[in-house]
PDB file of C-alpha atoms in Angstrom:
ATOM      1  CA  MET Q   1     111.566  98.595 132.341  1.00 57.00           C
ATOM      2  CA  THR Q   2     114.957 100.279 132.812  1.00 64.00           C
ATOM      3  CA  ASP Q   3     117.200  98.241 130.534  1.00 83.00           C
ATOM      4  CA  ARG Q   4     116.271  99.713 127.172  1.00 94.00           C
ATOM      5  CA  THR Q   5     118.686 101.103 124.617  1.00 97.00           C
ATOM      6  CA  TRP Q   6     118.077 104.724 123.614  1.00 98.00           C
ATOM      7  CA  PHE Q   7     119.511 106.293 120.464  1.00 98.00           C
ATOM      8  CA  ILE Q   8     119.318 110.082 120.753  1.00 98.00           C
ATOM      9  CA  THR Q   9     120.295 112.587 118.069  1.00 97.00           C
ATOM     10  CA  GLY Q  10     121.340 116.141 118.908  1.00 94.00           C
ATOM     11  CA  SER Q  11     122.680 115.190 122.333  1.00 92.00           C
ATOM     12  CA  SER Q  12     125.428 117.786 122.718  1.00 90.00           C
ATOM     13  CA  THR Q  13     123.298 120.368 124.552  1.00 89.00           C
ATOM     14  CA  GLY Q  14     119.784 121.252 125.595  1.00 91.00           C
ATOM     15  CA  LEU Q  15     116.945 118.795 125.918  1.00 92.00           C
ATOM     16  CA  GLY Q  16     118.795 116.060 124.012  1.00 94.00           C
ATOM     17  CA  ARG Q  17     121.676 116.072 126.477  1.00 95.00           C
ATOM     18  CA  THR Q  18     119.367 116.271 129.482  1.00 96.00           C
ATOM     19  CA  LEU Q  19     117.318 113.354 128.165  1.00 97.00           C
ATOM     20  CA  ALA Q  20     120.478 111.289 127.680  1.00 96.00           C
ATOM     21  CA  GLU Q  21     121.631 112.055 131.222  1.00 96.00           C
ATOM     22  CA  ARG Q  22     118.254 111.257 132.777  1.00 96.00           C
ATOM     23  CA  ALA Q  23     117.842 108.019 130.824  1.00 96.00           C
ATOM     24  CA  LEU Q  24     121.283 106.878 131.964  1.00 96.00           C
ATOM     25  CA  ALA Q  25     120.528 107.841 135.549  1.00 95.00           C
ATOM     26  CA  ALA Q  26     117.350 105.752 135.329  1.00 94.00           C
ATOM     27  CA  GLY Q  27     119.389 102.689 134.343  1.00 95.00           C
ATOM     28  CA  HIS Q  28     118.933 102.674 130.574  1.00 96.00           C
ATOM     29  CA  ARG Q  29     121.617 102.314 127.942  1.00 97.00           C
ATOM     30  CA  VAL Q  30     122.142 105.407 125.764  1.00 97.00           C
ATOM     31  CA  VAL Q  31     123.776 106.038 122.407  1.00 98.00           C
ATOM     32  CA  ALA Q  32     124.201 109.818 122.433  1.00 97.00           C
ATOM     33  CA  THR Q  33     124.997 111.314 119.044  1.00 97.00           C
ATOM     34  CA  ALA Q  34     126.203 114.774 118.109  1.00 95.00           C
ATOM     35  CA  ARG Q  35     128.201 116.487 115.408  1.00 92.00           C
ATOM     36  CA  ARG Q  36     130.920 116.955 118.067  1.00 93.00           C
ATOM     37  CA  PRO Q  37     130.708 113.857 120.272  1.00 93.00           C
ATOM     38  CA  GLU Q  38     133.734 114.956 122.289  1.00 93.00           C
ATOM     39  CA  VAL Q  39     131.468 117.336 124.224  1.00 92.00           C
ATOM     40  CA  LEU Q  40     129.772 114.249 125.690  1.00 93.00           C
ATOM     41  CA  CYS Q  41     132.941 112.859 127.294  1.00 93.00           C
ATOM     42  CA  ASP Q  42     131.817 113.772 130.801  1.00 92.00           C
ATOM     43  CA  VAL Q  43     128.506 111.973 130.343  1.00 92.00           C
ATOM     44  CA  ILE Q  44     130.146 108.845 128.931  1.00 93.00           C
ATOM     45  CA  ALA Q  45     132.726 108.799 131.728  1.00 94.00           C
ATOM     46  CA  GLN Q  46     129.977 108.447 134.340  1.00 94.00           C
ATOM     47  CA  TYR Q  47     128.430 105.411 132.632  1.00 95.00           C
ATOM     48  CA  PRO Q  48     131.166 103.727 130.570  1.00 94.00           C
ATOM     49  CA  GLU Q  49     129.315 100.401 130.368  1.00 95.00           C
ATOM     50  CA  ARG Q  50     125.952 101.836 129.359  1.00 96.00           C
ATOM     51  CA  ALA Q  51     126.799 104.938 127.311  1.00 97.00           C
ATOM     52  CA  LEU Q  52     128.247 105.449 123.863  1.00 97.00           C
ATOM     53  CA  ALA Q  53     128.918 108.755 122.092  1.00 97.00           C
ATOM     54  CA  LEU Q  54     128.933 108.808 118.296  1.00 97.00           C
ATOM     55  CA  ARG Q  55     129.579 111.448 115.682  1.00 96.00           C
ATOM     56  CA  LEU Q  56     126.459 112.152 113.664  1.00 97.00           C
ATOM     57  CA  ASP Q  57     125.315 114.806 111.246  1.00 96.00           C
ATOM     58  CA  VAL Q  58     121.776 113.701 110.453  1.00 97.00           C
ATOM     59  CA  THR Q  59     122.021 115.157 106.940  1.00 97.00           C
ATOM     60  CA  ASN Q  60     124.874 112.749 106.137  1.00 97.00           C
ATOM     61  CA  HIS Q  61     123.396 109.420 105.002  1.00 96.00           C
ATOM     62  CA  ARG Q  62     126.630 107.479 105.521  1.00 97.00           C
ATOM     63  CA  GLN Q  63     127.040 108.779 109.061  1.00 97.00           C
ATOM     64  CA  VAL Q  64     123.432 107.895 109.858  1.00 98.00           C
ATOM     65  CA  ASP Q  65     123.848 104.303 108.658  1.00 97.00           C
ATOM     66  CA  ASP Q  66     127.203 103.943 110.418  1.00 97.00           C
ATOM     67  CA  ALA Q  67     125.815 105.307 113.698  1.00 98.00           C
ATOM     68  CA  ILE Q  68     122.836 102.940 113.674  1.00 98.00           C
ATOM     69  CA  ASP Q  69     125.135  99.985 112.896  1.00 97.00           C
ATOM     70  CA  ALA Q  70     127.598 100.998 115.633  1.00 97.00           C
ATOM     71  CA  ALA Q  71     124.814 101.317 118.196  1.00 97.00           C
ATOM     72  CA  ILE Q  72     123.483  97.850 117.404  1.00 97.00           C
ATOM     73  CA  ALA Q  73     126.992  96.389 117.386  1.00 97.00           C
ATOM     74  CA  ARG Q  74     127.602  97.789 120.871  1.00 97.00           C
ATOM     75  CA  PHE Q  75     124.282  97.032 122.563  1.00 97.00           C
ATOM     76  CA  GLY Q  76     122.675  94.381 120.352  1.00 94.00           C
ATOM     77  CA  ALA Q  77     119.452  96.225 119.528  1.00 93.00           C
ATOM     78  CA  LEU Q  78     117.699  99.579 119.511  1.00 96.00           C
ATOM     79  CA  ASP Q  79     114.609 100.131 121.608  1.00 97.00           C
ATOM     80  CA  ILE Q  80     113.957 103.884 121.546  1.00 98.00           C
ATOM     81  CA  VAL Q  81     115.118 106.191 118.747  1.00 98.00           C
ATOM     82  CA  VAL Q  82     114.776 109.873 119.651  1.00 98.00           C
ATOM     83  CA  ASN Q  83     114.987 112.315 116.747  1.00 97.00           C
ATOM     84  CA  ASN Q  84     116.017 115.455 118.580  1.00 96.00           C
ATOM     85  CA  ALA Q  85     118.587 117.050 116.235  1.00 95.00           C
ATOM     86  CA  GLY Q  86     117.459 120.319 114.696  1.00 95.00           C
ATOM     87  CA  TYR Q  87     117.510 124.089 115.013  1.00 94.00           C
ATOM     88  CA  GLY Q  88     115.224 127.088 114.727  1.00 95.00           C
ATOM     89  CA  LEU Q  89     114.877 129.738 112.037  1.00 97.00           C
ATOM     90  CA  ILE Q  90     113.163 133.005 112.987  1.00 96.00           C
ATOM     91  CA  GLY Q  91     111.921 135.483 110.412  1.00 97.00           C
ATOM     92  CA  ALA Q  92     108.984 136.062 108.107  1.00 97.00           C
ATOM     93  CA  LEU Q  93     108.971 133.789 105.079  1.00 97.00           C
ATOM     94  CA  GLU Q  94     109.947 136.679 102.818  1.00 97.00           C
ATOM     95  CA  GLU Q  95     112.860 137.610 105.061  1.00 97.00           C
ATOM     96  CA  CYS Q  96     114.527 134.187 104.986  1.00 98.00           C
ATOM     97  CA  SER Q  97     116.981 133.426 102.201  1.00 98.00           C
ATOM     98  CA  ASP Q  98     116.654 130.434  99.912  1.00 98.00           C
ATOM     99  CA  ALA Q  99     119.788 128.916 101.452  1.00 98.00           C
ATOM    100  CA  GLN Q 100     118.436 129.337 104.995  1.00 98.00           C
ATOM    101  CA  ILE Q 101     115.104 127.766 104.091  1.00 98.00           C
ATOM    102  CA  ARG Q 102     116.652 124.761 102.383  1.00 98.00           C
ATOM    103  CA  ALA Q 103     119.204 124.181 105.155  1.00 98.00           C
ATOM    104  CA  ASN Q 104     116.554 124.280 107.887  1.00 98.00           C
ATOM    105  CA  ILE Q 105     114.308 121.837 106.053  1.00 98.00           C
ATOM    106  CA  GLU Q 106     117.293 119.613 105.251  1.00 98.00           C
ATOM    107  CA  THR Q 107     118.225 119.268 108.923  1.00 97.00           C
ATOM    108  CA  ASN Q 108     114.880 119.348 110.723  1.00 98.00           C
ATOM    109  CA  LEU Q 109     112.847 117.311 108.248  1.00 98.00           C
ATOM    110  CA  PHE Q 110     115.083 115.290 105.953  1.00 98.00           C
ATOM    111  CA  GLY Q 111     117.624 114.680 108.727  1.00 98.00           C
ATOM    112  CA  THR Q 112     114.889 113.143 110.851  1.00 98.00           C
ATOM    113  CA  ILE Q 113     113.633 111.113 107.905  1.00 98.00           C
ATOM    114  CA  ASN Q 114     117.163 109.806 107.330  1.00 98.00           C
ATOM    115  CA  VAL Q 115     117.406 108.492 110.888  1.00 98.00           C
ATOM    116  CA  ILE Q 116     113.890 107.048 110.857  1.00 98.00           C
ATOM    117  CA  ARG Q 117     114.442 105.177 107.593  1.00 98.00           C
ATOM    118  CA  ALA Q 118     117.735 103.746 108.842  1.00 98.00           C
ATOM    119  CA  ALA Q 119     116.188 102.574 112.107  1.00 98.00           C
ATOM    120  CA  ILE Q 120     112.853 101.164 110.903  1.00 98.00           C
ATOM    121  CA  PRO Q 121     114.183  97.940 109.323  1.00 97.00           C
ATOM    122  CA  HIS Q 122     115.802  96.963 112.632  1.00 97.00           C
ATOM    123  CA  LEU Q 123     112.675  97.784 114.645  1.00 98.00           C
ATOM    124  CA  ARG Q 124     110.467  95.870 112.205  1.00 97.00           C
ATOM    125  CA  ALA Q 125     112.744  92.842 112.354  1.00 97.00           C
ATOM    126  CA  GLN Q 126     112.589  92.696 116.158  1.00 96.00           C
ATOM    127  CA  LYS Q 127     108.847  93.498 116.157  1.00 97.00           C
ATOM    128  CA  SER Q 128     109.345  96.116 118.844  1.00 97.00           C
ATOM    129  CA  GLY Q 129     110.724  99.578 119.447  1.00 97.00           C
ATOM    130  CA  HIS Q 130     109.715 103.199 119.714  1.00 98.00           C
ATOM    131  CA  LEU Q 131     110.295 106.131 117.368  1.00 98.00           C
ATOM    132  CA  VAL Q 132     110.226 109.523 119.088  1.00 98.00           C
ATOM    133  CA  LEU Q 133     109.973 112.669 116.967  1.00 98.00           C
ATOM    134  CA  MET Q 134     110.854 115.975 118.597  1.00 97.00           C
ATOM    135  CA  SER Q 135     108.245 118.345 117.232  1.00 97.00           C
ATOM    136  CA  ALA Q 136     107.322 121.640 118.920  1.00 96.00           C
ATOM    137  CA  VAL Q 137     104.297 123.659 119.901  1.00 96.00           C
ATOM    138  CA  ALA Q 138     104.949 125.363 116.538  1.00 95.00           C
ATOM    139  CA  GLY Q 139     104.164 122.029 114.899  1.00 96.00           C
ATOM    140  CA  LEU Q 140     100.586 122.238 116.154  1.00 95.00           C
ATOM    141  CA  ALA Q 141      99.967 125.949 116.723  1.00 96.00           C
ATOM    142  CA  ASN Q 142     102.475 128.035 114.806  1.00 96.00           C
ATOM    143  CA  HIS Q 143     103.699 131.569 115.485  1.00 95.00           C
ATOM    144  CA  GLU Q 144     104.513 134.464 113.197  1.00 96.00           C
ATOM    145  CA  GLY Q 145     108.172 134.274 112.228  1.00 96.00           C
ATOM    146  CA  PHE Q 146     108.274 130.485 112.415  1.00 97.00           C
ATOM    147  CA  SER Q 147     106.867 129.776 108.956  1.00 97.00           C
ATOM    148  CA  ILE Q 148     109.792 127.559 107.919  1.00 98.00           C
ATOM    149  CA  TYR Q 149     110.729 126.118 111.300  1.00 97.00           C
ATOM    150  CA  GLY Q 150     107.067 125.442 112.044  1.00 97.00           C
ATOM    151  CA  ALA Q 151     106.614 123.881 108.608  1.00 98.00           C
ATOM    152  CA  THR Q 152     109.315 121.323 109.381  1.00 98.00           C
ATOM    153  CA  LYS Q 153     107.547 120.459 112.620  1.00 98.00           C
ATOM    154  CA  PHE Q 154     104.111 120.317 110.958  1.00 98.00           C
ATOM    155  CA  ALA Q 155     105.639 117.843 108.503  1.00 98.00           C
ATOM    156  CA  LEU Q 156     106.908 115.690 111.372  1.00 98.00           C
ATOM    157  CA  GLU Q 157     103.413 115.707 112.849  1.00 98.00           C
ATOM    158  CA  GLY Q 158     102.021 114.264 109.619  1.00 98.00           C
ATOM    159  CA  ILE Q 159     104.812 111.708 109.359  1.00 98.00           C
ATOM    160  CA  GLY Q 160     104.300 110.645 112.950  1.00 98.00           C
ATOM    161  CA  GLU Q 161     100.547 110.190 112.533  1.00 98.00           C
ATOM    162  CA  ALA Q 162     100.990 108.005 109.454  1.00 98.00           C
ATOM    163  CA  MET Q 163     103.840 105.965 110.937  1.00 98.00           C
ATOM    164  CA  LYS Q 164     101.725 105.253 114.004  1.00 98.00           C
ATOM    165  CA  LEU Q 165      99.221 103.556 111.704  1.00 98.00           C
ATOM    166  CA  GLU Q 166     101.870 101.862 109.558  1.00 98.00           C
ATOM    167  CA  LEU Q 167     104.113 100.554 112.330  1.00 98.00           C
ATOM    168  CA  GLY Q 168     101.661 100.011 115.182  1.00 97.00           C
ATOM    169  CA  PRO Q 169     100.480  96.641 113.823  1.00 97.00           C
ATOM    170  CA  LEU Q 170     104.154  95.614 113.562  1.00 98.00           C
ATOM    171  CA  GLY Q 171     104.860  96.275 117.237  1.00 97.00           C
ATOM    172  CA  VAL Q 172     106.585  99.645 116.836  1.00 98.00           C
ATOM    173  CA  ASN Q 173     105.323 102.711 118.730  1.00 98.00           C
ATOM    174  CA  VAL Q 174     105.519 106.351 117.620  1.00 98.00           C
ATOM    175  CA  THR Q 175     105.362 109.447 119.821  1.00 98.00           C
ATOM    176  CA  LEU Q 176     105.540 113.150 118.925  1.00 98.00           C
ATOM    177  CA  ILE Q 177     106.895 115.539 121.564  1.00 98.00           C
ATOM    178  CA  GLU Q 178     105.633 119.149 121.502  1.00 97.00           C
ATOM    179  CA  PRO Q 179     107.593 121.382 123.879  1.00 96.00           C
ATOM    180  CA  GLY Q 180     107.025 125.059 124.433  1.00 92.00           C
ATOM    181  CA  PRO Q 181     109.934 127.336 125.434  1.00 88.00           C
ATOM    182  CA  PHE Q 182     112.351 125.455 127.695  1.00 88.00           C
ATOM    183  CA  ARG Q 183     115.418 126.865 129.385  1.00 92.00           C
ATOM    184  CA  THR Q 184     118.003 125.577 126.907  1.00 84.00           C
ATOM    185  CA  ASP Q 185     120.239 127.356 124.409  1.00 83.00           C
ATOM    186  CA  PHE Q 186     117.651 127.055 121.612  1.00 85.00           C
ATOM    187  CA  ILE Q 187     117.033 130.812 121.482  1.00 82.00           C
ATOM    188  CA  GLY Q 188     120.775 131.475 121.411  1.00 80.00           C
ATOM    189  CA  ARG Q 189     123.004 128.948 119.686  1.00 82.00           C
ATOM    190  CA  SER Q 190     120.211 126.961 118.039  1.00 89.00           C
ATOM    191  CA  LEU Q 191     118.113 129.791 116.591  1.00 92.00           C
ATOM    192  CA  GLU Q 192     119.176 131.250 113.256  1.00 95.00           C
ATOM    193  CA  ARG Q 193     117.954 134.716 112.269  1.00 96.00           C
ATOM    194  CA  ALA Q 194     116.617 135.622 108.832  1.00 96.00           C
ATOM    195  CA  ASP Q 195     119.181 137.144 106.489  1.00 94.00           C
ATOM    196  CA  ARG Q 196     117.273 140.400 106.144  1.00 95.00           C
ATOM    197  CA  THR Q 197     114.711 142.477 108.027  1.00 95.00           C
ATOM    198  CA  ILE Q 198     111.673 144.014 106.320  1.00 97.00           C
ATOM    199  CA  ASP Q 199     110.023 146.809 108.262  1.00 96.00           C
ATOM    200  CA  ASP Q 200     106.487 145.705 107.350  1.00 97.00           C
ATOM    201  CA  TYR Q 201     106.962 142.613 109.538  1.00 97.00           C
ATOM    202  CA  ARG Q 202     108.127 144.515 112.613  1.00 96.00           C
ATOM    203  CA  ALA Q 203     104.747 144.076 114.351  1.00 96.00           C
ATOM    204  CA  THR Q 204     104.448 140.348 113.558  1.00 97.00           C
ATOM    205  CA  SER Q 205     107.548 138.212 113.101  1.00 95.00           C
ATOM    206  CA  GLY Q 206     109.690 141.017 114.496  1.00 95.00           C
ATOM    207  CA  LYS Q 207     107.572 141.201 117.626  1.00 95.00           C
ATOM    208  CA  PHE Q 208     107.796 137.446 118.173  1.00 92.00           C
ATOM    209  CA  ALA Q 209     111.576 137.503 117.650  1.00 93.00           C
ATOM    210  CA  ALA Q 210     111.831 140.261 120.257  1.00 93.00           C
ATOM    211  CA  TYR Q 211     109.738 138.176 122.651  1.00 91.00           C
ATOM    212  CA  LEU Q 212     112.090 135.228 122.230  1.00 93.00           C
ATOM    213  CA  ASP Q 213     115.083 137.455 122.915  1.00 91.00           C
ATOM    214  CA  LYS Q 214     113.352 138.815 126.023  1.00 92.00           C
ATOM    215  CA  ILE Q 215     112.738 135.397 127.578  1.00 89.00           C
ATOM    216  CA  ALA Q 216     116.162 133.959 126.659  1.00 88.00           C
ATOM    217  CA  GLY Q 217     117.631 132.540 129.844  1.00 88.00           C
ATOM    218  CA  SER Q 218     114.328 132.697 131.696  1.00 88.00           C
ATOM    219  CA  GLN Q 219     112.152 130.348 129.649  1.00 90.00           C
ATOM    220  CA  PRO Q 220     109.497 128.750 131.860  1.00 88.00           C
ATOM    221  CA  GLY Q 221     110.186 125.141 130.882  1.00 90.00           C
ATOM    222  CA  ASP Q 222     112.495 122.983 133.012  1.00 94.00           C
ATOM    223  CA  PRO Q 223     114.538 120.607 130.771  1.00 94.00           C
ATOM    224  CA  ALA Q 224     115.000 118.103 133.602  1.00 95.00           C
ATOM    225  CA  LYS Q 225     111.239 117.846 134.149  1.00 96.00           C
ATOM    226  CA  ALA Q 226     110.708 117.580 130.385  1.00 96.00           C
ATOM    227  CA  ALA Q 227     113.168 114.704 130.185  1.00 97.00           C
ATOM    228  CA  GLU Q 228     111.457 112.915 133.066  1.00 96.00           C
ATOM    229  CA  ALA Q 229     108.063 113.408 131.404  1.00 97.00           C
ATOM    230  CA  ILE Q 230     109.357 112.012 128.108  1.00 97.00           C
ATOM    231  CA  ILE Q 231     110.863 108.961 129.811  1.00 96.00           C
ATOM    232  CA  ALA Q 232     107.619 108.351 131.723  1.00 96.00           C
ATOM    233  CA  ALA Q 233     105.519 108.600 128.546  1.00 97.00           C
ATOM    234  CA  ILE Q 234     107.811 106.479 126.391  1.00 96.00           C
ATOM    235  CA  THR Q 235     108.144 103.706 128.959  1.00 94.00           C
ATOM    236  CA  ALA Q 236     104.419 103.642 129.785  1.00 95.00           C
ATOM    237  CA  ALA Q 237     102.348 100.566 128.991  1.00 94.00           C
ATOM    238  CA  ALA Q 238     100.306 102.566 126.477  1.00 96.00           C
ATOM    239  CA  PRO Q 239     102.476 105.466 125.214  1.00 97.00           C
ATOM    240  CA  PRO Q 240     100.719 108.518 123.731  1.00 98.00           C
ATOM    241  CA  LEU Q 241     100.942 109.604 120.116  1.00 98.00           C
ATOM    242  CA  ARG Q 242     101.499 113.171 121.344  1.00 98.00           C
ATOM    243  CA  LEU Q 243     103.012 114.621 124.484  1.00 98.00           C
ATOM    244  CA  VAL Q 244     102.596 118.388 124.919  1.00 98.00           C
ATOM    245  CA  LEU Q 245     105.133 119.854 127.355  1.00 97.00           C
ATOM    246  CA  GLY Q 246     104.681 122.967 129.476  1.00 96.00           C
ATOM    247  CA  LYS Q 247     101.954 125.510 130.205  1.00 96.00           C
ATOM    248  CA  PHE Q 248     102.886 127.699 127.217  1.00 95.00           C
ATOM    249  CA  ALA Q 249     102.413 124.816 124.786  1.00 96.00           C
ATOM    250  CA  HIS Q 250      99.216 123.592 126.433  1.00 97.00           C
ATOM    251  CA  PHE Q 251      97.703 127.079 126.262  1.00 97.00           C
ATOM    252  CA  PHE Q 252      98.415 127.589 122.565  1.00 95.00           C
ATOM    253  CA  VAL Q 253      97.460 124.067 121.517  1.00 97.00           C
ATOM    254  CA  ARG Q 254      94.118 124.280 123.314  1.00 97.00           C
ATOM    255  CA  LYS Q 255      93.521 127.721 121.803  1.00 97.00           C
ATOM    256  CA  LYS Q 256      94.260 126.354 118.333  1.00 97.00           C
ATOM    257  CA  LEU Q 257      91.918 123.370 118.787  1.00 97.00           C
ATOM    258  CA  ASP Q 258      89.098 125.606 120.032  1.00 98.00           C
ATOM    259  CA  ARG Q 259      89.614 127.991 117.117  1.00 97.00           C
ATOM    260  CA  MET Q 260      89.580 125.150 114.598  1.00 97.00           C
ATOM    261  CA  ALA Q 261      86.407 123.673 116.049  1.00 98.00           C
ATOM    262  CA  ALA Q 262      84.659 127.046 115.989  1.00 98.00           C
ATOM    263  CA  GLU Q 263      85.754 127.780 112.422  1.00 98.00           C
ATOM    264  CA  MET Q 264      84.608 124.371 111.169  1.00 97.00           C
ATOM    265  CA  LYS Q 265      81.221 124.927 112.778  1.00 97.00           C
ATOM    266  CA  GLU Q 266      80.916 128.421 111.287  1.00 98.00           C
ATOM    267  CA  TRP Q 267      81.712 127.288 107.750  1.00 98.00           C
ATOM    268  CA  GLU Q 268      80.244 123.798 107.647  1.00 97.00           C
ATOM    269  CA  THR Q 269      77.165 124.991 105.705  1.00 97.00           C
ATOM    270  CA  ILE Q 270      79.567 125.974 102.921  1.00 97.00           C
ATOM    271  CA  GLY Q 271      82.170 123.231 103.172  1.00 97.00           C
ATOM    272  CA  LEU Q 272      80.072 120.222 104.157  1.00 96.00           C
ATOM    273  CA  PRO Q 273      77.644 119.911 101.207  1.00 96.00           C
ATOM    274  CA  THR Q 274      80.306 119.559  98.528  1.00 96.00           C
ATOM    275  CA  ASP Q 275      80.061 115.807  97.859  1.00 96.00           C
ATOM    276  CA  PHE Q 276      78.244 114.349  94.850  1.00 96.00           C
TER     277      PHE Q 276
END
């Protein structure tokens, strides 16, 4: 089906913009939102009948409600709501300031919750729709230096799992997307650095931060292929709960699952017999 209406947050650059462009090219309708919607003028100009750009800061409740209402007023309904807005925070937990921690959680977690809660009543009423949560490989297998950023993605994983059970019987699908490093501006414009550097973390969070800097501009993931994969999964007859994107993410997720299974087996003689 190529006549669905997509509502995508964080569409100004990166994977959000690429997804909006690819969905439009495939014949869908797209409501592309961003804090500066004027940067989407070129996209809208190509598809004036099927594209709408709206201003949206996901931490602003009024803007969220207004954007959802405007999207429905323009296209009649919402079919796929993609929660893509967010940014990274690199640094050991101790290195990040209180303000940085709260701001990252406010955008990545509560911003997503704001959009979800505004969209759900409409999806429930029409007994159809799809909520897409942009997680990350860090939401399943976290890295040193991503304690806060990863925590926001771990939280989305839990929300997505529960919503799948809550909304599935009502006709609404839920999918979590877990990308590895893709060639976008995430490492540059969308990655905030901790306010201070503590030498004791040089070999852990510092090393991972240096790795990110090293691969900036040469990340292995292709955003266009990611967008195509997301569209294929979301429009499938039986969409997945999780879609892991890229070799990097697949490697670390499999490694995490194997490690968890081995650790459970090793400690089950201690942990298992603890019931009455």
